[in-house]
PDB file of C-alpha atoms and ligand atoms in Angstrom:
ATOM      1  CA  UNK A   1      29.060  -8.836  10.377  1.00 81.00           C
ATOM      2  CA  UNK A   2      27.153  -8.814   7.196  1.00 94.00           C
ATOM      3  CA  UNK A   3      23.576  -7.680   7.324  1.00 98.00           C
ATOM      4  CA  UNK A   4      20.643 -10.001   8.285  1.00 98.00           C
ATOM      5  CA  UNK A   5      18.449 -10.549   5.166  1.00 98.00           C
ATOM      6  CA  UNK A   6      14.753  -9.499   5.349  1.00 98.00           C
ATOM      7  CA  UNK A   7      13.046 -12.221   3.651  1.00 98.00           C
ATOM      8  CA  UNK A   8      10.135 -10.851   1.761  1.00 98.00           C
ATOM      9  CA  UNK A   9       9.271 -13.973   0.172  1.00 98.00           C
ATOM     10  CA  UNK A  10       8.892 -15.615   3.643  1.00 98.00           C
ATOM     11  CA  UNK A  11       6.735 -12.854   5.140  1.00 98.00           C
ATOM     12  CA  UNK A  12       4.650 -12.429   2.013  1.00 98.00           C
ATOM     13  CA  UNK A  13       3.740 -16.293   2.396  1.00 98.00           C
ATOM     14  CA  UNK A  14       2.676 -15.620   5.914  1.00 98.00           C
ATOM     15  CA  UNK A  15       0.646 -12.707   5.053  1.00 98.00           C
ATOM     16  CA  UNK A  16      -0.877 -14.498   2.299  1.00 98.00           C
ATOM     17  CA  UNK A  17      -1.786 -17.470   4.519  1.00 98.00           C
ATOM     18  CA  UNK A  18      -3.412 -15.109   6.884  1.00 98.00           C
ATOM     19  CA  UNK A  19      -5.455 -13.633   4.120  1.00 98.00           C
ATOM     20  CA  UNK A  20      -6.305 -17.128   2.883  1.00 98.00           C
ATOM     21  CA  UNK A  21      -7.448 -18.075   6.412  1.00 98.00           C
ATOM     22  CA  UNK A  22      -9.690 -15.075   6.892  1.00 98.00           C
ATOM     23  CA  UNK A  23     -11.325 -15.624   3.384  1.00 98.00           C
ATOM     24  CA  UNK A  24     -12.030 -19.249   4.303  1.00 98.00           C
ATOM     25  CA  UNK A  25     -13.613 -17.993   7.700  1.00 98.00           C
ATOM     26  CA  UNK A  26     -15.778 -15.675   5.944  1.00 97.00           C
ATOM     27  CA  UNK A  27     -17.004 -18.103   3.353  1.00 98.00           C
ATOM     28  CA  UNK A  28     -17.584 -20.651   6.049  1.00 98.00           C
ATOM     29  CA  UNK A  29     -19.995 -17.991   7.807  1.00 97.00           C
ATOM     30  CA  UNK A  30     -21.976 -17.945   4.515  1.00 96.00           C
ATOM     31  CA  UNK A  31     -20.596 -14.523   3.196  1.00 96.00           C
ATOM     32  CA  UNK A  32     -19.250 -14.114  -0.452  1.00 95.00           C
ATOM     33  CA  UNK A  33     -15.485 -14.428  -1.080  1.00 98.00           C
ATOM     34  CA  UNK A  34     -14.087 -10.939  -1.753  1.00 98.00           C
ATOM     35  CA  UNK A  35     -13.581  -9.944  -5.238  1.00 98.00           C
ATOM     36  CA  UNK A  36     -10.510  -8.133  -6.740  1.00 99.00           C
ATOM     37  CA  UNK A  37     -10.889  -6.669 -10.397  1.00 99.00           C
ATOM     38  CA  UNK A  38      -7.193  -6.037 -12.118  1.00 98.00           C
ATOM     39  CA  UNK A  39      -7.656  -3.817 -15.216  1.00 98.00           C
ATOM     40  CA  UNK A  40      -4.961  -3.813 -17.783  1.00 98.00           C
ATOM     41  CA  UNK A  41      -4.753  -1.418 -20.712  1.00 98.00           C
ATOM     42  CA  UNK A  42      -2.385  -2.523 -23.489  1.00 98.00           C
ATOM     43  CA  UNK A  43       0.252  -5.038 -23.355  1.00 94.00           C
ATOM     44  CA  UNK A  44       3.193  -3.381 -21.527  1.00 92.00           C
ATOM     45  CA  UNK A  45       5.592  -6.203 -21.114  1.00 91.00           C
ATOM     46  CA  UNK A  46       6.433  -5.912 -17.330  1.00 91.00           C
ATOM     47  CA  UNK A  47       2.778  -4.922 -16.577  1.00 95.00           C
ATOM     48  CA  UNK A  48       1.631  -8.337 -18.026  1.00 96.00           C
ATOM     49  CA  UNK A  49       3.675 -10.351 -15.600  1.00 95.00           C
ATOM     50  CA  UNK A  50       2.817  -8.277 -12.702  1.00 95.00           C
ATOM     51  CA  UNK A  51      -0.865  -8.660 -13.601  1.00 97.00           C
ATOM     52  CA  UNK A  52      -0.726 -12.331 -14.427  1.00 97.00           C
ATOM     53  CA  UNK A  53       0.817 -12.954 -10.992  1.00 97.00           C
ATOM     54  CA  UNK A  54      -1.907 -10.600  -9.221  1.00 98.00           C
ATOM     55  CA  UNK A  55      -4.719 -12.517 -10.752  1.00 98.00           C
ATOM     56  CA  UNK A  56      -3.402 -15.904 -10.119  1.00 98.00           C
ATOM     57  CA  UNK A  57      -2.414 -15.192  -6.360  1.00 97.00           C
ATOM     58  CA  UNK A  58      -5.861 -13.587  -5.863  1.00 98.00           C
ATOM     59  CA  UNK A  59      -7.223 -17.228  -6.791  1.00 98.00           C
ATOM     60  CA  UNK A  60      -4.841 -18.957  -4.623  1.00 98.00           C
ATOM     61  CA  UNK A  61      -6.395 -17.294  -1.423  1.00 98.00           C
ATOM     62  CA  UNK A  62      -9.892 -18.240  -2.458  1.00 98.00           C
ATOM     63  CA  UNK A  63     -10.951 -14.517  -3.651  1.00 98.00           C
ATOM     64  CA  UNK A  64     -12.648 -13.998  -6.944  1.00 98.00           C
ATOM     65  CA  UNK A  65     -10.595 -12.534  -9.708  1.00 98.00           C
ATOM     66  CA  UNK A  66     -12.168 -10.401 -12.296  1.00 98.00           C
ATOM     67  CA  UNK A  67      -9.882  -9.916 -15.339  1.00 98.00           C
ATOM     68  CA  UNK A  68     -10.417  -6.921 -17.535  1.00 98.00           C
ATOM     69  CA  UNK A  69      -7.925  -6.503 -20.508  1.00 98.00           C
ATOM     70  CA  UNK A  70      -8.582  -3.558 -22.780  1.00 98.00           C
ATOM     71  CA  UNK A  71      -6.669  -2.623 -25.935  1.00 98.00           C
ATOM     72  CA  UNK A  72      -3.963   0.099 -25.924  1.00 98.00           C
ATOM     73  CA  UNK A  73      -6.424   2.041 -28.130  1.00 98.00           C
ATOM     74  CA  UNK A  74      -9.197   2.132 -25.715  1.00 98.00           C
ATOM     75  CA  UNK A  75     -10.540   5.660 -25.084  1.00 98.00           C
ATOM     76  CA  UNK A  76     -10.490   7.298 -21.816  1.00 98.00           C
ATOM     77  CA  UNK A  77     -14.169   7.778 -21.560  1.00 98.00           C
ATOM     78  CA  UNK A  78     -14.545   3.786 -22.210  1.00 98.00           C
ATOM     79  CA  UNK A  79     -12.129   3.053 -19.637  1.00 98.00           C
ATOM     80  CA  UNK A  80     -13.919   5.355 -17.140  1.00 98.00           C
ATOM     81  CA  UNK A  81     -17.070   3.646 -17.941  1.00 98.00           C
ATOM     82  CA  UNK A  82     -15.525   0.244 -17.160  1.00 98.00           C
ATOM     83  CA  UNK A  83     -14.529   1.687 -13.873  1.00 98.00           C
ATOM     84  CA  UNK A  84     -17.913   2.901 -12.998  1.00 98.00           C
ATOM     85  CA  UNK A  85     -19.416  -0.532 -14.069  1.00 98.00           C
ATOM     86  CA  UNK A  86     -16.931  -2.183 -11.562  1.00 98.00           C
ATOM     87  CA  UNK A  87     -17.533   0.276  -8.852  1.00 98.00           C
ATOM     88  CA  UNK A  88     -21.235  -0.477  -9.089  1.00 98.00           C
ATOM     89  CA  UNK A  89     -20.781  -4.420  -8.910  1.00 98.00           C
ATOM     90  CA  UNK A  90     -21.144  -5.656  -5.356  1.00 97.00           C
ATOM     91  CA  UNK A  91     -19.308  -8.644  -6.057  1.00 98.00           C
ATOM     92  CA  UNK A  92     -16.106  -6.627  -6.758  1.00 98.00           C
ATOM     93  CA  UNK A  93     -14.770  -5.391  -3.566  1.00 98.00           C
ATOM     94  CA  UNK A  94     -11.285  -4.086  -4.970  1.00 98.00           C
ATOM     95  CA  UNK A  95     -10.323  -2.449  -8.258  1.00 98.00           C
ATOM     96  CA  UNK A  96      -6.784  -1.903  -9.429  1.00 98.00           C
ATOM     97  CA  UNK A  97      -5.809  -0.382 -12.792  1.00 98.00           C
ATOM     98  CA  UNK A  98      -2.293  -1.558 -13.826  1.00 98.00           C
ATOM     99  CA  UNK A  99       0.070   1.425 -14.419  1.00 97.00           C
ATOM    100  CA  UNK A 100       1.417   2.848 -16.603  1.00 97.00           C
ATOM    101  CA  UNK A 101      -1.441   3.737 -18.950  1.00 98.00           C
ATOM    102  CA  UNK A 102      -0.854   4.551 -22.484  1.00 98.00           C
ATOM    103  CA  UNK A 103      -0.098   8.436 -23.107  1.00 97.00           C
ATOM    104  CA  UNK A 104      -3.517   9.379 -24.318  1.00 98.00           C
ATOM    105  CA  UNK A 105      -5.150   8.411 -20.960  1.00 98.00           C
ATOM    106  CA  UNK A 106      -4.848  10.636 -17.973  1.00 98.00           C
ATOM    107  CA  UNK A 107      -3.855   8.605 -14.900  1.00 98.00           C
ATOM    108  CA  UNK A 108      -5.118  11.177 -12.455  1.00 98.00           C
ATOM    109  CA  UNK A 109      -8.795  11.026 -14.030  1.00 98.00           C
ATOM    110  CA  UNK A 110      -8.589   7.181 -13.838  1.00 98.00           C
ATOM    111  CA  UNK A 111      -7.411   7.038 -10.384  1.00 98.00           C
ATOM    112  CA  UNK A 112     -10.055   9.451  -9.050  1.00 98.00           C
ATOM    113  CA  UNK A 113     -12.859   7.462 -10.986  1.00 98.00           C
ATOM    114  CA  UNK A 114     -12.150   4.531  -8.646  1.00 98.00           C
ATOM    115  CA  UNK A 115     -14.475   4.341  -5.766  1.00 98.00           C
ATOM    116  CA  UNK A 116     -11.944   5.213  -2.751  1.00 98.00           C
ATOM    117  CA  UNK A 117     -13.755   2.192  -0.955  1.00 98.00           C
ATOM    118  CA  UNK A 118     -12.718  -0.112  -3.667  1.00 98.00           C
ATOM    119  CA  UNK A 119      -9.338   1.569  -4.251  1.00 98.00           C
ATOM    120  CA  UNK A 120      -6.959  -1.072  -3.069  1.00 98.00           C
ATOM    121  CA  UNK A 121      -4.045   0.531  -4.467  1.00 98.00           C
ATOM    122  CA  UNK A 122      -4.465   3.268  -1.974  1.00 98.00           C
ATOM    123  CA  UNK A 123      -3.619   5.931  -4.731  1.00 98.00           C
ATOM    124  CA  UNK A 124      -6.975   7.935  -4.951  1.00 98.00           C
ATOM    125  CA  UNK A 125      -6.643  11.390  -3.436  1.00 98.00           C
ATOM    126  CA  UNK A 126      -9.088  10.347  -0.642  1.00 98.00           C
ATOM    127  CA  UNK A 127      -6.939   7.523   0.590  1.00 98.00           C
ATOM    128  CA  UNK A 128      -3.487   9.580   0.121  1.00 98.00           C
ATOM    129  CA  UNK A 129      -5.106  12.367   1.900  1.00 98.00           C
ATOM    130  CA  UNK A 130      -6.075  10.110   4.834  1.00 98.00           C
ATOM    131  CA  UNK A 131      -2.648   8.606   5.110  1.00 98.00           C
ATOM    132  CA  UNK A 132      -1.145  12.092   4.987  1.00 98.00           C
ATOM    133  CA  UNK A 133      -3.443  13.092   7.880  1.00 98.00           C
ATOM    134  CA  UNK A 134      -2.409  10.094   9.926  1.00 98.00           C
ATOM    135  CA  UNK A 135      -5.822   8.329   9.361  1.00 98.00           C
ATOM    136  CA  UNK A 136      -5.130   5.531   7.081  1.00 98.00           C
ATOM    137  CA  UNK A 137      -7.666   3.719   5.218  1.00 97.00           C
ATOM    138  CA  UNK A 138      -6.551   1.787   2.320  1.00 98.00           C
ATOM    139  CA  UNK A 139      -2.823   2.214   1.985  1.00 98.00           C
ATOM    140  CA  UNK A 140      -0.615   1.879  -1.050  1.00 98.00           C
ATOM    141  CA  UNK A 141       0.610  -1.864  -1.256  1.00 98.00           C
ATOM    142  CA  UNK A 142       4.381  -1.443  -1.819  1.00 98.00           C
ATOM    143  CA  UNK A 143       5.080   0.954   1.123  1.00 98.00           C
ATOM    144  CA  UNK A 144       2.734  -0.791   3.490  1.00 98.00           C
ATOM    145  CA  UNK A 145       4.535  -3.984   2.486  1.00 98.00           C
ATOM    146  CA  UNK A 146       7.884  -2.232   3.213  1.00 98.00           C
ATOM    147  CA  UNK A 147       6.456  -1.329   6.738  1.00 98.00           C
ATOM    148  CA  UNK A 148       5.788  -4.945   7.448  1.00 98.00           C
ATOM    149  CA  UNK A 149       9.320  -5.801   6.620  1.00 98.00           C
ATOM    150  CA  UNK A 150      10.793  -3.029   8.823  1.00 99.00           C
ATOM    151  CA  UNK A 151       8.478  -4.554  11.714  1.00 98.00           C
ATOM    152  CA  UNK A 152      10.102  -7.954  10.959  1.00 98.00           C
ATOM    153  CA  UNK A 153      13.539  -6.449  12.239  1.00 98.00           C
ATOM    154  CA  UNK A 154      11.953  -5.920  15.782  1.00 98.00           C
ATOM    155  CA  UNK A 155      13.787  -2.520  15.986  1.00 98.00           C
ATOM    156  CA  UNK A 156      11.864   0.736  17.262  1.00 98.00           C
ATOM    157  CA  UNK A 157      11.271   2.956  14.327  1.00 98.00           C
ATOM    158  CA  UNK A 158      10.511   5.926  16.570  1.00 98.00           C
ATOM    159  CA  UNK A 159      13.141   8.811  16.140  1.00 98.00           C
ATOM    160  CA  UNK A 160      15.023   7.112  13.464  1.00 99.00           C
ATOM    161  CA  UNK A 161      15.985   9.160  10.508  1.00 99.00           C
ATOM    162  CA  UNK A 162      14.595   7.459   7.354  1.00 99.00           C
ATOM    163  CA  UNK A 163      15.808   8.661   3.938  1.00 99.00           C
ATOM    164  CA  UNK A 164      13.480   7.902   1.144  1.00 99.00           C
ATOM    165  CA  UNK A 165      15.219   7.940  -2.439  1.00 98.00           C
ATOM    166  CA  UNK A 166      12.394   8.595  -4.921  1.00 98.00           C
ATOM    167  CA  UNK A 167       9.322  10.811  -4.941  1.00 98.00           C
ATOM    168  CA  UNK A 168       6.917   8.823  -6.974  1.00 98.00           C
ATOM    169  CA  UNK A 169       3.200   8.618  -6.235  1.00 97.00           C
ATOM    170  CA  UNK A 170       3.478   4.918  -6.160  1.00 97.00           C
ATOM    171  CA  UNK A 171       6.210   4.481  -3.681  1.00 98.00           C
ATOM    172  CA  UNK A 172       8.365   7.409  -2.511  1.00 98.00           C
ATOM    173  CA  UNK A 173       5.687   9.830  -1.244  1.00 98.00           C
ATOM    174  CA  UNK A 174       3.645   7.338   0.347  1.00 98.00           C
ATOM    175  CA  UNK A 175       6.620   5.685   1.834  1.00 98.00           C
ATOM    176  CA  UNK A 176       7.543   8.922   3.266  1.00 99.00           C
ATOM    177  CA  UNK A 177       4.088   9.311   4.825  1.00 98.00           C
ATOM    178  CA  UNK A 178       4.089   5.681   6.378  1.00 98.00           C
ATOM    179  CA  UNK A 179       7.498   6.502   7.839  1.00 99.00           C
ATOM    180  CA  UNK A 180       6.207   9.630   9.544  1.00 98.00           C
ATOM    181  CA  UNK A 181       3.308   7.758  10.847  1.00 98.00           C
ATOM    182  CA  UNK A 182       5.751   5.556  12.400  1.00 98.00           C
ATOM    183  CA  UNK A 183       7.404   8.526  14.090  1.00 98.00           C
ATOM    184  CA  UNK A 184      10.429   8.633  11.993  1.00 99.00           C
ATOM    185  CA  UNK A 185      12.150  11.779  11.160  1.00 99.00           C
ATOM    186  CA  UNK A 186      11.801  11.745   7.276  1.00 99.00           C
ATOM    187  CA  UNK A 187      13.845  13.062   4.284  1.00 99.00           C
ATOM    188  CA  UNK A 188      12.622  12.562   0.885  1.00 98.00           C
ATOM    189  CA  UNK A 189      15.519  12.667  -1.669  1.00 98.00           C
ATOM    190  CA  UNK A 190      15.153  12.690  -5.385  1.00 97.00           C
ATOM    191  CA  UNK A 191      16.867  13.403  -8.534  1.00 95.00           C
ATOM    192  CA  UNK A 192      17.389  17.160  -7.715  1.00 98.00           C
ATOM    193  CA  UNK A 193      18.799  16.553  -4.217  1.00 98.00           C
ATOM    194  CA  UNK A 194      22.359  17.851  -3.674  1.00 98.00           C
ATOM    195  CA  UNK A 195      25.049  15.854  -2.057  1.00 98.00           C
ATOM    196  CA  UNK A 196      22.845  12.723  -2.189  1.00 98.00           C
ATOM    197  CA  UNK A 197      25.556  10.383  -0.812  1.00 98.00           C
ATOM    198  CA  UNK A 198      25.748  12.477   2.251  1.00 98.00           C
ATOM    199  CA  UNK A 199      22.112  12.720   2.897  1.00 98.00           C
ATOM    200  CA  UNK A 200      21.934   8.814   2.373  1.00 98.00           C
ATOM    201  CA  UNK A 201      24.826   8.459   4.960  1.00 98.00           C
ATOM    202  CA  UNK A 202      22.562  10.377   7.388  1.00 98.00           C
ATOM    203  CA  UNK A 203      19.859   7.732   7.410  1.00 99.00           C
ATOM    204  CA  UNK A 204      19.161   5.089  10.014  1.00 99.00           C
ATOM    205  CA  UNK A 205      16.796   3.720   7.387  1.00 99.00           C
ATOM    206  CA  UNK A 206      17.330   4.072   3.725  1.00 99.00           C
ATOM    207  CA  UNK A 207      14.551   3.173   1.234  1.00 99.00           C
ATOM    208  CA  UNK A 208      15.810   3.095  -2.189  1.00 98.00           C
ATOM    209  CA  UNK A 209      12.821   3.554  -4.889  1.00 98.00           C
ATOM    210  CA  UNK A 210      14.807   5.169  -7.956  1.00 97.00           C
ATOM    211  CA  UNK A 211      14.406   2.440 -10.662  1.00 96.00           C
ATOM    212  CA  UNK A 212      18.317   2.807 -11.490  1.00 97.00           C
ATOM    213  CA  UNK A 213      20.238  -0.764 -11.258  1.00 97.00           C
ATOM    214  CA  UNK A 214      22.685  -0.648  -8.258  1.00 97.00           C
ATOM    215  CA  UNK A 215      22.632   3.404  -8.038  1.00 98.00           C
ATOM    216  CA  UNK A 216      22.987   3.317  -4.306  1.00 98.00           C
ATOM    217  CA  UNK A 217      26.511   2.770  -3.434  1.00 98.00           C
ATOM    218  CA  UNK A 218      27.715   0.633  -0.394  1.00 98.00           C
ATOM    219  CA  UNK A 219      29.749   3.516   1.094  1.00 98.00           C
ATOM    220  CA  UNK A 220      26.637   5.629   1.049  1.00 98.00           C
ATOM    221  CA  UNK A 221      25.091   3.252   3.669  1.00 98.00           C
ATOM    222  CA  UNK A 222      25.705   4.298   7.487  1.00 98.00           C
ATOM    223  CA  UNK A 223      27.005   1.371   9.550  1.00 98.00           C
ATOM    224  CA  UNK A 224      24.131  -0.402  11.187  1.00 98.00           C
ATOM    225  CA  UNK A 225      21.515   1.214   8.778  1.00 98.00           C
ATOM    226  CA  UNK A 226      18.353  -0.846   7.589  1.00 99.00           C
ATOM    227  CA  UNK A 227      18.329  -0.909   3.847  1.00 99.00           C
ATOM    228  CA  UNK A 228      14.843  -1.556   2.008  1.00 99.00           C
ATOM    229  CA  UNK A 229      15.605  -1.801  -1.815  1.00 98.00           C
ATOM    230  CA  UNK A 230      12.274  -1.384  -3.927  1.00 98.00           C
ATOM    231  CA  UNK A 231      14.073  -1.392  -7.345  1.00 97.00           C
ATOM    232  CA  UNK A 232      13.561  -4.344  -9.564  1.00 95.00           C
ATOM    233  CA  UNK A 233      15.854  -3.657 -12.582  1.00 94.00           C
ATOM    234  CA  UNK A 234      17.534  -5.866 -15.290  1.00 92.00           C
ATOM    235  CA  UNK A 235      21.299  -5.287 -15.387  1.00 90.00           C
ATOM    236  CA  UNK A 236      23.264  -5.725 -18.751  1.00 91.00           C
ATOM    237  CA  UNK A 237      23.399  -9.580 -18.247  1.00 92.00           C
ATOM    238  CA  UNK A 238      19.647  -9.605 -18.027  1.00 91.00           C
ATOM    239  CA  UNK A 239      19.906 -10.552 -14.153  1.00 94.00           C
ATOM    240  CA  UNK A 240      17.274  -8.900 -11.861  1.00 94.00           C
ATOM    241  CA  UNK A 241      19.014  -6.453  -9.484  1.00 97.00           C
ATOM    242  CA  UNK A 242      17.889  -3.790  -7.003  1.00 98.00           C
ATOM    243  CA  UNK A 243      18.649  -0.141  -6.787  1.00 98.00           C
ATOM    244  CA  UNK A 244      21.218  -0.851  -4.219  1.00 98.00           C
ATOM    245  CA  UNK A 245      24.715  -2.149  -4.685  1.00 98.00           C
ATOM    246  CA  UNK A 246      23.627  -5.341  -2.555  1.00 98.00           C
ATOM    247  CA  UNK A 247      26.892  -6.881  -1.909  1.00 98.00           C
ATOM    248  CA  UNK A 248      28.554  -3.771  -0.863  1.00 98.00           C
ATOM    249  CA  UNK A 249      25.609  -2.452   1.283  1.00 98.00           C
ATOM    250  CA  UNK A 250      25.313  -5.775   2.786  1.00 98.00           C
ATOM    251  CA  UNK A 251      28.652  -5.222   4.534  1.00 98.00           C
ATOM    252  CA  UNK A 252      27.638  -2.031   6.435  1.00 98.00           C
ATOM    253  CA  UNK A 253      24.010  -2.327   7.028  1.00 98.00           C
ATOM    254  CA  UNK A 254      22.322  -4.200   9.911  1.00 98.00           C
ATOM    255  CA  UNK A 255      19.152  -5.545   7.694  1.00 98.00           C
ATOM    256  CA  UNK A 256      18.732  -5.398   3.988  1.00 99.00           C
ATOM    257  CA  UNK A 257      16.182  -6.776   1.552  1.00 98.00           C
ATOM    258  CA  UNK A 258      17.484  -8.810  -1.317  1.00 98.00           C
ATOM    259  CA  UNK A 259      16.292  -8.454  -4.992  1.00 98.00           C
ATOM    260  CA  UNK A 260      14.452 -10.787  -6.034  1.00 97.00           C
ATOM    261  CA  UNK A 261      12.785 -11.934  -2.855  1.00 98.00           C
ATOM    262  CA  UNK A 262      12.485  -8.828  -0.804  1.00 98.00           C
ATOM    263  CA  UNK A 263       9.918  -6.036  -1.379  1.00 98.00           C
ATOM    264  CA  UNK A 264       8.461  -7.492  -4.643  1.00 96.00           C
ATOM    265  CA  UNK A 265       6.564 -10.333  -3.105  1.00 97.00           C
ATOM    266  CA  UNK A 266       5.095  -8.175  -0.386  1.00 98.00           C
ATOM    267  CA  UNK A 267       3.342  -5.969  -2.914  1.00 97.00           C
ATOM    268  CA  UNK A 268       0.960  -8.714  -3.923  1.00 97.00           C
ATOM    269  CA  UNK A 269       0.621 -10.076  -0.546  1.00 98.00           C
ATOM    270  CA  UNK A 270      -0.300  -6.602   0.646  1.00 98.00           C
ATOM    271  CA  UNK A 271      -2.691  -6.004  -2.106  1.00 98.00           C
ATOM    272  CA  UNK A 272      -4.807  -9.187  -1.065  1.00 98.00           C
ATOM    273  CA  UNK A 273      -4.689  -8.039   2.486  1.00 98.00           C
ATOM    274  CA  UNK A 274      -5.918  -4.644   1.170  1.00 98.00           C
ATOM    275  CA  UNK A 275      -8.695  -6.318  -0.722  1.00 98.00           C
ATOM    276  CA  UNK A 276      -9.889  -8.269   2.509  1.00 98.00           C
ATOM    277  CA  UNK A 277      -9.749  -4.982   4.332  1.00 98.00           C
ATOM    278  CA  UNK A 278     -11.640  -3.227   1.852  1.00 98.00           C
ATOM    279  CA  UNK A 279     -14.404  -6.031   1.839  1.00 98.00           C
ATOM    280  CA  UNK A 280     -14.630  -5.710   5.538  1.00 96.00           C
ATOM    281  CA  UNK A 281     -15.064  -1.888   5.438  1.00 96.00           C
ATOM    282  CA  UNK A 282     -17.886  -2.148   2.494  1.00 96.00           C
ATOM    283  CA  UNK A 283     -19.664  -4.604   4.857  1.00 93.00           C
ATOM    284  CA  UNK A 284     -19.459  -2.292   7.675  1.00 91.00           C
ATOM    285  CA  UNK A 285     -20.918   0.416   5.725  1.00 90.00           C
ATOM    286  CA  UNK A 286     -23.688  -1.771   4.283  1.00 89.00           C
ATOM    287  CA  UNK A 287     -24.531  -2.756   7.952  1.00 88.00           C
ATOM    288  CA  UNK A 288     -24.604   0.829   8.983  1.00 90.00           C
ATOM    289  CA  UNK A 289     -27.001   1.590   5.929  1.00 88.00           C
ATOM    290  CA  UNK A 290     -29.588  -0.664   7.298  1.00 86.00           C
TER     291      UNK A 290
HETATM  292  N1  GUN B 301       2.684  -0.452 -11.591  1.00 54.86           N
HETATM  293  C1  GUN B 301       3.718  -0.434 -10.791  1.00 54.86           C
HETATM  294  N2  GUN B 301       3.345  -0.689  -9.434  1.00 54.86           N
HETATM  295  C2  GUN B 301       1.955  -0.602  -9.598  1.00 54.86           C
HETATM  296  C3  GUN B 301       1.037  -0.838  -8.413  1.00 54.86           C
HETATM  297  O1  GUN B 301       1.332  -1.028  -7.186  1.00 54.86           O
HETATM  298  N3  GUN B 301      -0.265  -0.556  -8.679  1.00 54.86           N
HETATM  299  C4  GUN B 301      -0.622  -0.163 -10.001  1.00 54.86           C
HETATM  300  N4  GUN B 301      -1.951  -0.156 -10.171  1.00 54.86           N
HETATM  301  N5  GUN B 301       0.165  -0.260 -11.055  1.00 54.86           N
HETATM  302  C5  GUN B 301       1.494  -0.366 -10.813  1.00 54.86           C
END
């Protein structure tokens, strides 16, 4: 029987509606709407689409969107000054600097400059460290969104062998930490992994985050495995495809995410949920300081 589809678009709409309701309740109680600043440096084509979607969706849930577009030539020091300014602005609860950055800017320096309490990407070493210690605070959006999709299956994750293909700081590494937190046995596979097909065949859960169109073959998928495809690639015909050969994998998996309409929509929905969470955490801290 072909796999059941994990409909990320539907789940993302549900998460977004929950955030919209929570924002409306806050505003009705006389509190300010949470604010999210999305910073873009330069005009990377794919980034421009993501950034536009993030800003637009922020407004649709009743949050305040602060757009900061800087030229690709901006100096690192000026970018860091802007991040400090957003950090000090109480109407900004979340700060996201879209990656990749131009090569003359050190991404680590930028990420470390963001106030961890406003780091809605969950990329600051403080937030990554907390996740690694099993004490999550603000969690990277894409992996957290994948966990929500895994929850949709209703399957117990405890004890399952999860194979994450990819070790990026945005997806692979935090995804492995999330799965560990859910009591999976976790393998991180990457470009230097030997016998990759066999490693993937041992996975009850396979998360593909490699960035190569249809890289994961159908016969790599164990019968009944849950397949989460994080890849968004354009094939030679200009069509969006994932990292997994969907049609072949679908014949073996129990659940699978489509591309588009799987993990992609979950990332923005989770970003909004993180921004709301950040606003709540900041409010709690402010009350404690009284
Ligand atoms: N570039 C690709 N994905 C992401 C993301 O989740 N956050 C940021 N800041 N940049 C990205």
